[in-house]
XYZ file of C-alpha atoms in Angstrom:
358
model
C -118.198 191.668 -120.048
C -117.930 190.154 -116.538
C -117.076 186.369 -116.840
C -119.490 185.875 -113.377
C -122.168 187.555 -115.158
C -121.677 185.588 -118.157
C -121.569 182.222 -115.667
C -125.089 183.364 -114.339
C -126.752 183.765 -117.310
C -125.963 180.465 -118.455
C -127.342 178.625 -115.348
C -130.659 180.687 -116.183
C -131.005 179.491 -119.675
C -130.210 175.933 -117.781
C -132.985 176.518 -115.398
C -135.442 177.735 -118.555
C -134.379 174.936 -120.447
C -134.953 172.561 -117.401
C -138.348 173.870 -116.921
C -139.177 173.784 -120.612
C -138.052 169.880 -120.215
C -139.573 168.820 -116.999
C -142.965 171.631 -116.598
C -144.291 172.824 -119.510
C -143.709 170.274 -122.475
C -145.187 167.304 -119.941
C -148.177 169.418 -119.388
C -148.477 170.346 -122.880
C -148.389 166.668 -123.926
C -150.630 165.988 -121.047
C -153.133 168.334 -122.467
C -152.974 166.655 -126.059
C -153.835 163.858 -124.228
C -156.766 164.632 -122.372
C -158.256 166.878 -125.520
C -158.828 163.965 -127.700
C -160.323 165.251 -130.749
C -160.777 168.452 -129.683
C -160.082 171.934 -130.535
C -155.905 172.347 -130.523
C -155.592 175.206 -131.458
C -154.700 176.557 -127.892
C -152.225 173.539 -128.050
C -150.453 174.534 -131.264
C -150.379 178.244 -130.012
C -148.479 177.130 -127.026
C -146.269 174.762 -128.850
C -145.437 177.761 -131.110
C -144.203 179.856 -128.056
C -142.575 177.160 -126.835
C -140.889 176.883 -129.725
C -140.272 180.129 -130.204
C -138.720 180.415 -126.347
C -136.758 177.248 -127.204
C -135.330 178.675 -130.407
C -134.628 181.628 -128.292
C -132.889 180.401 -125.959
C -131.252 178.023 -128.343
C -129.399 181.187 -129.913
C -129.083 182.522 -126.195
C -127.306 179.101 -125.394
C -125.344 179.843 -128.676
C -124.157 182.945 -127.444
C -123.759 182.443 -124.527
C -121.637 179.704 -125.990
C -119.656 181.977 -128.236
C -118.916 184.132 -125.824
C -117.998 181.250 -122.926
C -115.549 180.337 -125.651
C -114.062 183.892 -126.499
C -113.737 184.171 -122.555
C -112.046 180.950 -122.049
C -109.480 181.530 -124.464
C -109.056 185.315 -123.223
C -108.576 183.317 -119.821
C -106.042 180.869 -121.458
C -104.702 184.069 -122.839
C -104.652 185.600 -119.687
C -103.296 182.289 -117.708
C -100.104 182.422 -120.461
C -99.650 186.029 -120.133
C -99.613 185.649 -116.310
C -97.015 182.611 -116.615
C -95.237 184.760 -119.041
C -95.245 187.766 -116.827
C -94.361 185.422 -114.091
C -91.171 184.207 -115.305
C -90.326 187.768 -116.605
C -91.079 188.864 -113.059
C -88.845 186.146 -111.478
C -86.021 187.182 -114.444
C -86.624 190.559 -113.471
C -86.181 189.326 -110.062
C -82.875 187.664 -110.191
C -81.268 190.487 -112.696
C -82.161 192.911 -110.008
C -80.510 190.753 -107.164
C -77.534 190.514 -109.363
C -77.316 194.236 -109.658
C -77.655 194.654 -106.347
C -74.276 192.558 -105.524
C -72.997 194.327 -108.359
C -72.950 198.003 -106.040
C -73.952 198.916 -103.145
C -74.317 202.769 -104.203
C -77.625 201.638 -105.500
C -78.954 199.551 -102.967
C -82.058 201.919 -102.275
C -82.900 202.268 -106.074
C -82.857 198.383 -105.875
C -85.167 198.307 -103.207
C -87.389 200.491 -104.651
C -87.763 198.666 -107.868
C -88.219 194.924 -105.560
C -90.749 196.510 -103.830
C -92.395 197.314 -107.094
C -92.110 193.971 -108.539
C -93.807 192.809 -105.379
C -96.251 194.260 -106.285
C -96.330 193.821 -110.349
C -96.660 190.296 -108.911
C -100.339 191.260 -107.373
C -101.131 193.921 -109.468
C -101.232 193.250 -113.194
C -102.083 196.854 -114.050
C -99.194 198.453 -112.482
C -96.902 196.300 -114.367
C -96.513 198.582 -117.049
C -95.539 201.933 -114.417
C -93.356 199.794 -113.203
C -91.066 198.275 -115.845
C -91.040 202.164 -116.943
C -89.430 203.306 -113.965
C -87.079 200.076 -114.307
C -86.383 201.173 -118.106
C -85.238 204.783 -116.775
C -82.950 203.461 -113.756
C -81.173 200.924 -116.214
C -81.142 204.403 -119.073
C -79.541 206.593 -116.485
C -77.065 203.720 -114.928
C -76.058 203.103 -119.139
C -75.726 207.220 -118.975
C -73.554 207.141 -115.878
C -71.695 204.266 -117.117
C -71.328 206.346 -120.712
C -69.978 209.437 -118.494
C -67.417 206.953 -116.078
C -66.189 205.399 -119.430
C -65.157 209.165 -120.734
C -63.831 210.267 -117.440
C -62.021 207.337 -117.484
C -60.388 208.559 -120.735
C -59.957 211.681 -119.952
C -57.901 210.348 -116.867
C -55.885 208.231 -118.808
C -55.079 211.250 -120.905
C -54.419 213.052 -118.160
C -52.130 210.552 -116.736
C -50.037 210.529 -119.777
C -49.836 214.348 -119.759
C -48.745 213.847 -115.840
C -45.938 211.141 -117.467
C -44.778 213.181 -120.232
C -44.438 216.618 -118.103
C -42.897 214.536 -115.137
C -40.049 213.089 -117.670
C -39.582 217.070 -118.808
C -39.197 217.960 -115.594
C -36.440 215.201 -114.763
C -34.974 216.403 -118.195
C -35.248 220.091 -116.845
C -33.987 219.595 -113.471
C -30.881 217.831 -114.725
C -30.124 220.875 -116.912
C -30.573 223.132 -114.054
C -28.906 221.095 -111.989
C -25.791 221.241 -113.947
C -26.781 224.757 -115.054
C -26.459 225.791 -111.248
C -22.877 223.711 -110.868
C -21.407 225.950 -113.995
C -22.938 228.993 -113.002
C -21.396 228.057 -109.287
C -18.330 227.819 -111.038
C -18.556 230.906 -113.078
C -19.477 232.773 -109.816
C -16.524 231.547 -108.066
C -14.155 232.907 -111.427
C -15.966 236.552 -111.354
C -15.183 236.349 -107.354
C -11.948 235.827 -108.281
C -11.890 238.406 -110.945
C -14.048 240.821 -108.980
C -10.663 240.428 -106.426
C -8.492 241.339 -108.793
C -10.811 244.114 -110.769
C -10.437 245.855 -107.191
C -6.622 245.582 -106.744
C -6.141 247.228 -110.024
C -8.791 249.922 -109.667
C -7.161 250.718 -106.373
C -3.605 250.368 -108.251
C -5.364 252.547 -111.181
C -7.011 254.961 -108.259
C -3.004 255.629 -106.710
C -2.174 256.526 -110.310
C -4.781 258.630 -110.545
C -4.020 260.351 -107.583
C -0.141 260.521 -108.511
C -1.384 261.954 -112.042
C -3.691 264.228 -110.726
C -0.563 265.723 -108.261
C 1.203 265.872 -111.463
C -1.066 267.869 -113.128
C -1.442 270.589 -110.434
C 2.595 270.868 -110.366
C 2.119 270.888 -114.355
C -0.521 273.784 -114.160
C 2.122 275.540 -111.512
C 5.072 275.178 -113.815
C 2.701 276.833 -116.788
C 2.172 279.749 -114.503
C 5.050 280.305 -113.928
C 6.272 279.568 -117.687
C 3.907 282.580 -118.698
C 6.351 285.134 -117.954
C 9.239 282.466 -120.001
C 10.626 283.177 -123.408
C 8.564 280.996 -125.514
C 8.957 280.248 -129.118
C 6.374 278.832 -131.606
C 8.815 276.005 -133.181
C 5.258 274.218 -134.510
C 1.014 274.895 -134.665
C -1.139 272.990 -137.109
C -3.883 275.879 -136.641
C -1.397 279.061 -138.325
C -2.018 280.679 -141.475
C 1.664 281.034 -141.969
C 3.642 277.959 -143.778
C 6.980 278.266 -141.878
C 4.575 277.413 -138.414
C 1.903 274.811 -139.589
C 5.186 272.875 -141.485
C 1.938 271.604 -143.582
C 1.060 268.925 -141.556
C -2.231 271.469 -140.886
C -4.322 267.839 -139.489
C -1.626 267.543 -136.944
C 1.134 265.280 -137.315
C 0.633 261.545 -136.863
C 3.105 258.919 -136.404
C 6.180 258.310 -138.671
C 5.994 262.825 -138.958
C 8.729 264.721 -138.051
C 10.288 268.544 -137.329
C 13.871 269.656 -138.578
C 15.147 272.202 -136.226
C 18.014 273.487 -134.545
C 16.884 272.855 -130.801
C 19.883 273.577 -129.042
C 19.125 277.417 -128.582
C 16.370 276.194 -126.616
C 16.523 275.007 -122.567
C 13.336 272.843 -122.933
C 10.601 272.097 -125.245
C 6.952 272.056 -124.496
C 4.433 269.366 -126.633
C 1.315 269.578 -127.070
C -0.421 266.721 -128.253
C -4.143 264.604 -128.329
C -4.274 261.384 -127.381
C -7.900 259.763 -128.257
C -10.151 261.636 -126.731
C -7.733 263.620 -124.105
C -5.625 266.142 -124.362
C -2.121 265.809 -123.321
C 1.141 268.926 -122.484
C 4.412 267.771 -121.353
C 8.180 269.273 -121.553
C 11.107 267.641 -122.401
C 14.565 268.926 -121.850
C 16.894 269.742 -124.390
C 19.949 268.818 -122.710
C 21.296 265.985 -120.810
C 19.139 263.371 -121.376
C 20.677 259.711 -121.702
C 18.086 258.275 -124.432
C 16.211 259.600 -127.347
C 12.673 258.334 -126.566
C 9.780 259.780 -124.446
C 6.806 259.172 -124.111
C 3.552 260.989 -123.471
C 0.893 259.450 -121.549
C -3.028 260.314 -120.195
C -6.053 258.642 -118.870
C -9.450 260.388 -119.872
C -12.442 261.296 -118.328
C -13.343 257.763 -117.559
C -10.035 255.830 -116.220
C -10.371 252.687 -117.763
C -8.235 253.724 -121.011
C -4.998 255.108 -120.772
C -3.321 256.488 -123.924
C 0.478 257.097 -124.656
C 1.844 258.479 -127.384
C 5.862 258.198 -127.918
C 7.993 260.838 -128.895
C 11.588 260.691 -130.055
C 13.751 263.961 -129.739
C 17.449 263.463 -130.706
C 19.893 263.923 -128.160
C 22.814 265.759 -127.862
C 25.134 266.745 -129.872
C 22.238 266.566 -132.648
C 19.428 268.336 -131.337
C 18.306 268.424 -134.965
C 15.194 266.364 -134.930
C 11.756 265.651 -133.364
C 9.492 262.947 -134.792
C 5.897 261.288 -133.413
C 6.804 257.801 -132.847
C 4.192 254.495 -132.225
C 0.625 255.039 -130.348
C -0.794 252.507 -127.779
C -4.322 252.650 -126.714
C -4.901 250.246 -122.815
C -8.680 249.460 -122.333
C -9.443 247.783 -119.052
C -12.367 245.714 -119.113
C -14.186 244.969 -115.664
C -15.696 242.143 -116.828
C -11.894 239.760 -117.028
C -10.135 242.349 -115.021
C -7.326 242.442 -118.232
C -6.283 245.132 -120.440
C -6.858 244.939 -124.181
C -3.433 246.675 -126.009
C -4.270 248.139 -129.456
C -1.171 249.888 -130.867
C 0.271 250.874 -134.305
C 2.549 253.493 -136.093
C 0.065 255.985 -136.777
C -3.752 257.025 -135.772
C -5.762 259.947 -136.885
C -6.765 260.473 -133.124
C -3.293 260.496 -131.797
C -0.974 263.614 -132.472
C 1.363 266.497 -131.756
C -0.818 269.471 -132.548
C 1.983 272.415 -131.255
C 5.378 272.383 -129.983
C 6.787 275.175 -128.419
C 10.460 275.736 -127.570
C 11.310 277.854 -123.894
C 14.636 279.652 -123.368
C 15.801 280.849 -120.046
Protein backbone atom coordinates (compact mmCIF):
# COMPACT_ATOMS: atom_id res chain seq x y z
CA UNK A 1 0.00 0.00 0.00
CA UNK A 2 1.29 3.53 -0.77
CA UNK A 3 1.56 5.54 2.54
CA UNK A 4 0.44 8.92 0.21
CA UNK A 5 -2.48 7.05 -0.86
CA UNK A 6 -3.27 5.97 2.51
CA UNK A 7 -2.68 9.95 3.68
CA UNK A 8 -5.38 10.91 0.99
CA UNK A 9 -7.91 8.77 1.89
CA UNK A 10 -7.93 9.87 5.30
CA UNK A 11 -8.36 13.63 4.51
CA UNK A 12 -11.51 12.35 2.42
CA UNK A 13 -13.16 10.58 5.22
CA UNK A 14 -12.16 14.10 7.09
CA UNK A 15 -13.87 16.05 4.45
CA UNK A 16 -17.11 13.41 4.59
CA UNK A 17 -17.08 13.58 8.13
CA UNK A 18 -16.83 17.47 8.02
CA UNK A 19 -19.69 17.67 5.73
CA UNK A 20 -21.74 15.14 7.66
CA UNK A 21 -20.98 17.70 10.75
CA UNK A 22 -21.41 21.07 9.26
CA UNK A 23 -24.13 20.25 5.86
CA UNK A 24 -26.23 17.59 6.22
CA UNK A 25 -26.99 16.89 10.04
CA UNK A 26 -27.83 20.96 10.41
CA UNK A 27 -30.19 20.62 7.58
CA UNK A 28 -31.57 17.49 8.78
CA UNK A 29 -32.25 19.04 12.21
CA UNK A 30 -33.43 22.06 10.41
CA UNK A 31 -35.99 20.00 8.68
CA UNK A 32 -37.26 18.37 12.06
CA UNK A 33 -37.74 21.68 12.89
CA UNK A 34 -39.76 23.15 10.36
CA UNK A 35 -41.98 19.68 10.00
CA UNK A 36 -43.58 20.02 13.29
CA UNK A 37 -45.88 17.23 13.61
CA UNK A 38 -45.58 16.07 10.42
CA UNK A 39 -44.84 13.08 8.46
CA UNK A 40 -40.90 12.00 9.40
CA UNK A 41 -40.61 9.42 7.84
CA UNK A 42 -38.41 11.04 5.04
CA UNK A 43 -36.49 12.35 8.18
CA UNK A 44 -35.83 8.97 9.79
CA UNK A 45 -34.92 7.52 6.27
CA UNK A 46 -32.24 10.08 5.98
CA UNK A 47 -31.07 9.79 9.49
CA UNK A 48 -30.74 6.03 8.75
CA UNK A 49 -28.31 6.73 5.77
CA UNK A 50 -26.67 9.03 7.62
CA UNK A 51 -26.12 6.72 9.99
CA UNK A 52 -25.35 4.17 7.98
CA UNK A 53 -22.55 6.55 6.02
CA UNK A 54 -21.36 7.54 9.51
CA UNK A 55 -20.97 3.97 10.69
CA UNK A 56 -19.26 3.52 7.44
CA UNK A 57 -16.98 5.69 7.56
CA UNK A 58 -16.53 5.11 11.23
CA UNK A 59 -14.99 1.56 10.27
CA UNK A 60 -13.27 3.41 7.22
CA UNK A 61 -11.72 5.83 9.91
CA UNK A 62 -10.93 2.53 11.81
CA UNK A 63 -9.06 1.23 9.10
CA UNK A 64 -7.74 3.65 7.93
CA UNK A 65 -6.57 3.88 11.49
CA UNK A 66 -5.24 0.37 11.64
CA UNK A 67 -3.48 0.64 8.84
CA UNK A 68 -1.95 4.45 9.65
CA UNK A 69 -0.70 2.52 12.65
CA UNK A 70 0.79 -0.67 10.87
CA UNK A 71 2.47 2.02 8.50
CA UNK A 72 3.87 4.12 11.17
CA UNK A 73 5.50 1.44 12.88
CA UNK A 74 6.74 -0.13 9.41
CA UNK A 75 8.13 3.58 9.13
CA UNK A 76 9.66 3.42 12.70
CA UNK A 77 10.79 0.08 11.45
CA UNK A 78 12.09 1.44 8.50
CA UNK A 79 13.67 4.76 10.30
CA UNK A 80 15.72 1.99 12.73
CA UNK A 81 16.65 -0.15 9.93
CA UNK A 82 17.95 2.93 8.04
CA UNK A 83 19.94 4.12 11.31
CA UNK A 84 21.00 0.59 11.60
CA UNK A 85 22.09 0.33 8.03
CA UNK A 86 23.59 3.68 8.52
CA UNK A 87 26.01 2.92 11.10
CA UNK A 88 26.75 -0.49 9.39
CA UNK A 89 27.38 1.61 6.29
CA UNK A 90 29.71 4.07 8.13
CA UNK A 91 31.44 0.64 9.89
CA UNK A 92 31.59 -0.67 6.58
CA UNK A 93 33.03 2.57 5.70
CA UNK A 94 35.89 2.88 8.03
CA UNK A 95 36.84 -1.11 7.80
CA UNK A 96 37.20 -0.47 4.14
CA UNK A 97 39.47 2.69 4.66
CA UNK A 98 41.47 0.62 6.99
CA UNK A 99 41.98 -2.02 4.39
CA UNK A 100 42.85 0.25 2.07
CA UNK A 101 46.05 1.53 4.22
CA UNK A 102 46.47 -1.97 4.87
CA UNK A 103 47.71 -2.59 0.76
CA UNK A 104 47.87 -0.82 -1.90
CA UNK A 105 47.59 -3.99 -4.34
CA UNK A 106 43.94 -3.58 -3.73
CA UNK A 107 43.34 -0.10 -3.99
CA UNK A 108 40.94 -0.47 -7.13
CA UNK A 109 38.89 -3.36 -5.47
CA UNK A 110 38.57 -0.74 -2.61
CA UNK A 111 37.32 1.75 -4.77
CA UNK A 112 34.99 -0.27 -6.28
CA UNK A 113 33.34 -1.43 -3.16
CA UNK A 114 33.29 2.76 -1.76
CA UNK A 115 31.70 3.54 -4.72
CA UNK A 116 29.14 0.93 -3.96
CA UNK A 117 28.54 1.92 -0.50
CA UNK A 118 27.91 5.35 -1.93
CA UNK A 119 25.48 4.24 -3.26
CA UNK A 120 23.96 1.51 -0.62
CA UNK A 121 23.76 4.89 1.15
CA UNK A 122 20.96 6.15 -1.57
CA UNK A 123 19.80 3.05 -2.64
CA UNK A 124 18.35 0.73 -0.03
CA UNK A 125 17.66 -2.04 -2.54
CA UNK A 126 21.07 -2.46 -3.79
CA UNK A 127 22.32 -2.95 -0.38
CA UNK A 128 22.02 -6.48 -0.47
CA UNK A 129 24.20 -6.85 -4.24
CA UNK A 130 26.42 -5.01 -2.65
CA UNK A 131 27.48 -6.47 0.71
CA UNK A 132 27.55 -9.77 -1.62
CA UNK A 133 30.21 -8.60 -3.71
CA UNK A 134 31.92 -7.26 -0.34
CA UNK A 135 31.39 -10.93 1.21
CA UNK A 136 33.31 -12.46 -1.97
CA UNK A 137 36.34 -9.83 -2.00
CA UNK A 138 36.87 -10.40 1.88
CA UNK A 139 36.30 -14.75 0.87
CA UNK A 140 38.93 -14.53 -1.80
CA UNK A 141 41.45 -12.03 0.24
CA UNK A 142 40.88 -14.98 3.43
CA UNK A 143 41.70 -17.54 0.29
CA UNK A 144 44.78 -15.62 -0.77
CA UNK A 145 45.77 -15.08 2.70
CA UNK A 146 45.11 -19.15 3.28
CA UNK A 147 47.47 -19.74 0.06
CA UNK A 148 50.42 -16.87 1.34
CA UNK A 149 50.24 -18.62 4.81
CA UNK A 150 51.17 -22.19 3.00
CA UNK A 151 53.66 -20.71 0.67
CA UNK A 152 55.01 -19.23 3.47
CA UNK A 153 55.55 -22.75 4.89
CA UNK A 154 56.57 -24.25 2.19
CA UNK A 155 59.40 -21.51 2.06
CA UNK A 156 60.38 -22.00 5.39
CA UNK A 157 60.74 -25.65 4.53
CA UNK A 158 62.50 -24.88 1.79
CA UNK A 159 64.85 -22.69 3.57
CA UNK A 160 65.75 -25.35 5.95
CA UNK A 161 66.37 -27.81 3.09
CA UNK A 162 68.68 -24.79 1.56
CA UNK A 163 70.44 -24.84 5.40
CA UNK A 164 70.80 -28.42 5.77
CA UNK A 165 72.22 -29.10 2.04
CA UNK A 166 74.45 -25.87 2.39
CA UNK A 167 76.08 -27.40 5.80
CA UNK A 168 76.56 -30.87 3.55
CA UNK A 169 78.12 -29.12 1.15
CA UNK A 170 80.67 -27.29 3.61
CA UNK A 171 80.99 -30.91 5.10
CA UNK A 172 81.61 -32.20 1.43
CA UNK A 173 83.89 -29.62 0.26
CA UNK A 174 86.16 -30.05 3.25
CA UNK A 175 86.45 -33.76 2.41
CA UNK A 176 87.26 -32.98 -1.08
CA UNK A 177 89.30 -30.48 -0.21
CA UNK A 178 91.55 -32.65 1.74
CA UNK A 179 90.64 -35.52 -0.61
CA UNK A 180 92.36 -33.41 -3.48
CA UNK A 181 95.60 -32.51 -1.03
CA UNK A 182 96.14 -36.56 -0.51
CA UNK A 183 95.39 -37.45 -3.86
CA UNK A 184 98.00 -34.39 -4.81
CA UNK A 185 100.24 -36.16 -2.70
CA UNK A 186 99.66 -39.60 -3.96
CA UNK A 187 100.13 -38.17 -7.53
CA UNK A 188 103.35 -36.68 -6.70
CA UNK A 189 104.56 -40.52 -5.11
CA UNK A 190 103.29 -42.43 -8.47
CA UNK A 191 105.38 -39.47 -10.37
CA UNK A 192 108.02 -40.47 -8.47
CA UNK A 193 107.44 -44.11 -8.89
CA UNK A 194 106.37 -43.76 -12.51
CA UNK A 195 110.36 -42.28 -12.66
CA UNK A 196 111.67 -45.05 -11.34
CA UNK A 197 109.14 -47.83 -13.03
CA UNK A 198 110.91 -46.35 -16.29
CA UNK A 199 114.59 -46.60 -15.19
CA UNK A 200 114.09 -50.19 -14.42
CA UNK A 201 112.04 -51.11 -17.48
CA UNK A 202 114.78 -49.49 -19.48
CA UNK A 203 117.41 -51.37 -17.07
CA UNK A 204 115.01 -54.59 -17.58
CA UNK A 205 114.74 -53.63 -21.59
CA UNK A 206 119.08 -53.70 -21.79
CA UNK A 207 118.72 -57.11 -20.16
CA UNK A 208 116.44 -58.11 -22.41
CA UNK A 209 118.36 -57.15 -25.19
CA UNK A 210 121.68 -58.72 -23.62
CA UNK A 211 119.46 -62.02 -23.07
CA UNK A 212 118.01 -62.03 -26.25
CA UNK A 213 121.94 -61.77 -27.86
CA UNK A 214 122.51 -64.60 -25.61
CA UNK A 215 120.04 -66.66 -26.86
CA UNK A 216 120.91 -66.31 -30.59
CA UNK A 217 124.73 -67.24 -29.63
CA UNK A 218 122.92 -70.13 -27.51
CA UNK A 219 120.84 -71.30 -30.62
CA UNK A 220 124.41 -70.98 -32.68
CA UNK A 221 126.33 -73.05 -30.20
CA UNK A 222 123.28 -75.84 -30.48
CA UNK A 223 123.90 -75.89 -34.17
CA UNK A 224 126.84 -76.39 -34.05
CA UNK A 225 126.61 -78.96 -30.97
CA UNK A 226 124.39 -81.17 -33.40
CA UNK A 227 127.21 -82.73 -35.04
CA UNK A 228 128.90 -83.12 -30.97
CA UNK A 229 129.11 -86.39 -29.14
CA UNK A 230 126.22 -86.16 -26.89
CA UNK A 231 125.27 -88.44 -24.14
CA UNK A 232 121.85 -88.88 -22.41
CA UNK A 233 123.27 -88.74 -18.62
CA UNK A 234 119.30 -87.88 -17.57
CA UNK A 235 115.36 -87.59 -19.27
CA UNK A 236 112.31 -87.77 -17.07
CA UNK A 237 110.23 -88.71 -20.36
CA UNK A 238 112.32 -92.49 -21.08
CA UNK A 239 110.84 -95.74 -20.70
CA UNK A 240 114.14 -97.07 -19.58
CA UNK A 241 115.03 -96.85 -15.60
CA UNK A 242 118.83 -96.29 -15.92
CA UNK A 243 117.68 -92.69 -17.97
CA UNK A 244 114.49 -91.38 -16.12
CA UNK A 245 116.69 -92.21 -12.57
CA UNK A 246 112.80 -92.31 -11.38
CA UNK A 247 112.38 -88.92 -10.76
CA UNK A 248 109.83 -89.39 -14.07
CA UNK A 249 107.95 -85.62 -12.73
CA UNK A 250 111.31 -84.08 -13.15
CA UNK A 251 113.51 -83.46 -10.38
CA UNK A 252 112.78 -80.64 -7.94
CA UNK A 253 114.96 -79.12 -5.46
CA UNK A 254 116.98 -81.03 -2.77
CA UNK A 255 117.21 -84.08 -6.11
CA UNK A 256 120.28 -85.16 -7.25
CA UNK A 257 122.40 -87.37 -10.11
CA UNK A 258 125.44 -89.72 -9.17
CA UNK A 259 127.71 -89.84 -12.07
CA UNK A 260 131.11 -89.98 -13.15
CA UNK A 261 131.27 -86.56 -15.15
CA UNK A 262 134.75 -86.31 -15.81
CA UNK A 263 134.62 -88.26 -19.23
CA UNK A 264 132.59 -85.47 -20.25
CA UNK A 265 133.99 -81.73 -21.62
CA UNK A 266 130.66 -79.99 -20.72
CA UNK A 267 127.23 -80.69 -19.65
CA UNK A 268 124.08 -79.38 -21.14
CA UNK A 269 120.70 -78.76 -18.62
CA UNK A 270 117.66 -78.60 -19.47
CA UNK A 271 115.32 -77.32 -17.14
CA UNK A 272 111.59 -75.29 -16.60
CA UNK A 273 111.44 -72.50 -14.72
CA UNK A 274 107.58 -71.40 -14.08
CA UNK A 275 106.21 -71.01 -17.06
CA UNK A 276 109.58 -70.80 -19.34
CA UNK A 277 111.74 -73.02 -20.49
CA UNK A 278 115.33 -72.73 -19.78
CA UNK A 279 119.00 -74.74 -21.65
CA UNK A 280 122.32 -73.81 -20.44
CA UNK A 281 125.93 -75.66 -20.33
CA UNK A 282 128.19 -75.84 -17.72
CA UNK A 283 131.74 -76.93 -17.98
CA UNK A 284 133.13 -79.81 -16.45
CA UNK A 285 136.46 -78.57 -15.78
CA UNK A 286 138.05 -75.62 -14.31
CA UNK A 287 135.56 -73.95 -12.64
CA UNK A 288 136.48 -72.16 -9.20
CA UNK A 289 132.97 -72.77 -7.32
CA UNK A 290 130.36 -75.41 -7.22
CA UNK A 291 127.19 -73.32 -7.77
CA UNK A 292 125.38 -72.09 -10.95
CA UNK A 293 122.65 -70.86 -11.58
CA UNK A 294 120.04 -70.89 -14.31
CA UNK A 295 118.05 -67.95 -15.03
CA UNK A 296 114.95 -66.72 -17.65
CA UNK A 297 112.40 -64.07 -18.04
CA UNK A 298 109.08 -65.25 -19.82
CA UNK A 299 106.92 -64.08 -22.30
CA UNK A 300 105.95 -61.08 -20.31
CA UNK A 301 109.28 -59.51 -18.61
CA UNK A 302 108.09 -58.59 -15.43
CA UNK A 303 109.09 -62.09 -13.72
CA UNK A 304 112.34 -63.44 -13.94
CA UNK A 305 112.98 -67.00 -12.68
CA UNK A 306 116.34 -68.69 -11.58
CA UNK A 307 116.83 -71.87 -10.67
CA UNK A 308 120.36 -72.89 -8.94
CA UNK A 309 122.30 -75.72 -9.75
CA UNK A 310 125.24 -77.20 -7.89
CA UNK A 311 127.73 -79.48 -9.92
CA UNK A 312 130.79 -80.62 -7.87
CA UNK A 313 134.00 -79.50 -8.95
CA UNK A 314 137.03 -81.03 -9.64
CA UNK A 315 138.61 -83.62 -8.54
CA UNK A 316 134.94 -84.99 -7.69
CA UNK A 317 132.96 -84.59 -10.64
CA UNK A 318 130.68 -87.12 -8.96
CA UNK A 319 127.56 -85.17 -8.35
CA UNK A 320 124.81 -82.86 -9.73
CA UNK A 321 121.91 -81.75 -7.53
CA UNK A 322 118.85 -78.96 -8.14
CA UNK A 323 119.50 -76.49 -5.53
CA UNK A 324 116.92 -73.40 -4.15
CA UNK A 325 114.29 -71.64 -6.71
CA UNK A 326 113.57 -67.84 -6.68
CA UNK A 327 110.66 -66.43 -8.46
CA UNK A 328 111.19 -61.88 -9.03
CA UNK A 329 107.75 -60.27 -9.84
CA UNK A 330 107.98 -56.61 -10.67
CA UNK A 331 105.00 -54.76 -9.94
CA UNK A 332 104.40 -51.35 -11.89
CA UNK A 333 102.29 -50.12 -9.52
CA UNK A 334 105.50 -49.50 -6.45
CA UNK A 335 108.11 -50.01 -9.04
CA UNK A 336 109.64 -53.02 -6.43
CA UNK A 337 110.16 -56.58 -6.90
CA UNK A 338 108.31 -59.13 -4.79
CA UNK A 339 111.07 -62.28 -4.04
CA UNK A 340 109.27 -65.61 -3.43
CA UNK A 341 111.87 -68.39 -3.03
CA UNK A 342 112.15 -71.87 -1.38
CA UNK A 343 113.95 -75.32 -1.67
CA UNK A 344 111.67 -76.92 -3.92
CA UNK A 345 108.57 -76.08 -6.44
CA UNK A 346 106.63 -78.37 -8.64
CA UNK A 347 107.05 -75.71 -11.49
CA UNK A 348 110.74 -75.42 -11.22
CA UNK A 349 113.02 -78.37 -12.52
CA UNK A 350 115.76 -80.14 -14.43
CA UNK A 351 113.78 -82.19 -16.90
CA UNK A 352 117.16 -83.66 -19.04
CA UNK A 353 120.76 -83.37 -18.72
CA UNK A 354 122.92 -84.26 -21.32
CA UNK A 355 126.70 -84.71 -21.13
CA UNK A 356 128.99 -83.50 -24.60
CA UNK A 357 132.47 -84.91 -25.27
CA UNK A 358 134.83 -83.43 -27.73
Amino acid sequence: MNINDLFDDLEKLKKEVWYLIKKVIPKIEETIENSALGDISNIKNQLSQCLEEIDGIKTDISTLTNSTNNVTLKVSELESSFSNLSNTLNSLSSTISSLSEMTDNHSQQLDSINSEVSSLKSSYENISPQIDLLNSIVNKHSENILSLTTTVGQAKSLATEAKSATENFSTNLTMVSNSVANNTSKINELESSCSSINNSISSINSSISALSDSLSSLETDVNNLKTENCTVIYDMSSEDSSINLGFTTGMTGTKYISHDFSQYHTIRIYARLYASNCVQEIPVKNRKVAQSAMIVTGSNPIIISSLNILFTIEPLLNRLQVGAYGKYTFSSATGTFTLESGSSNTNFYVYRVEGIKK
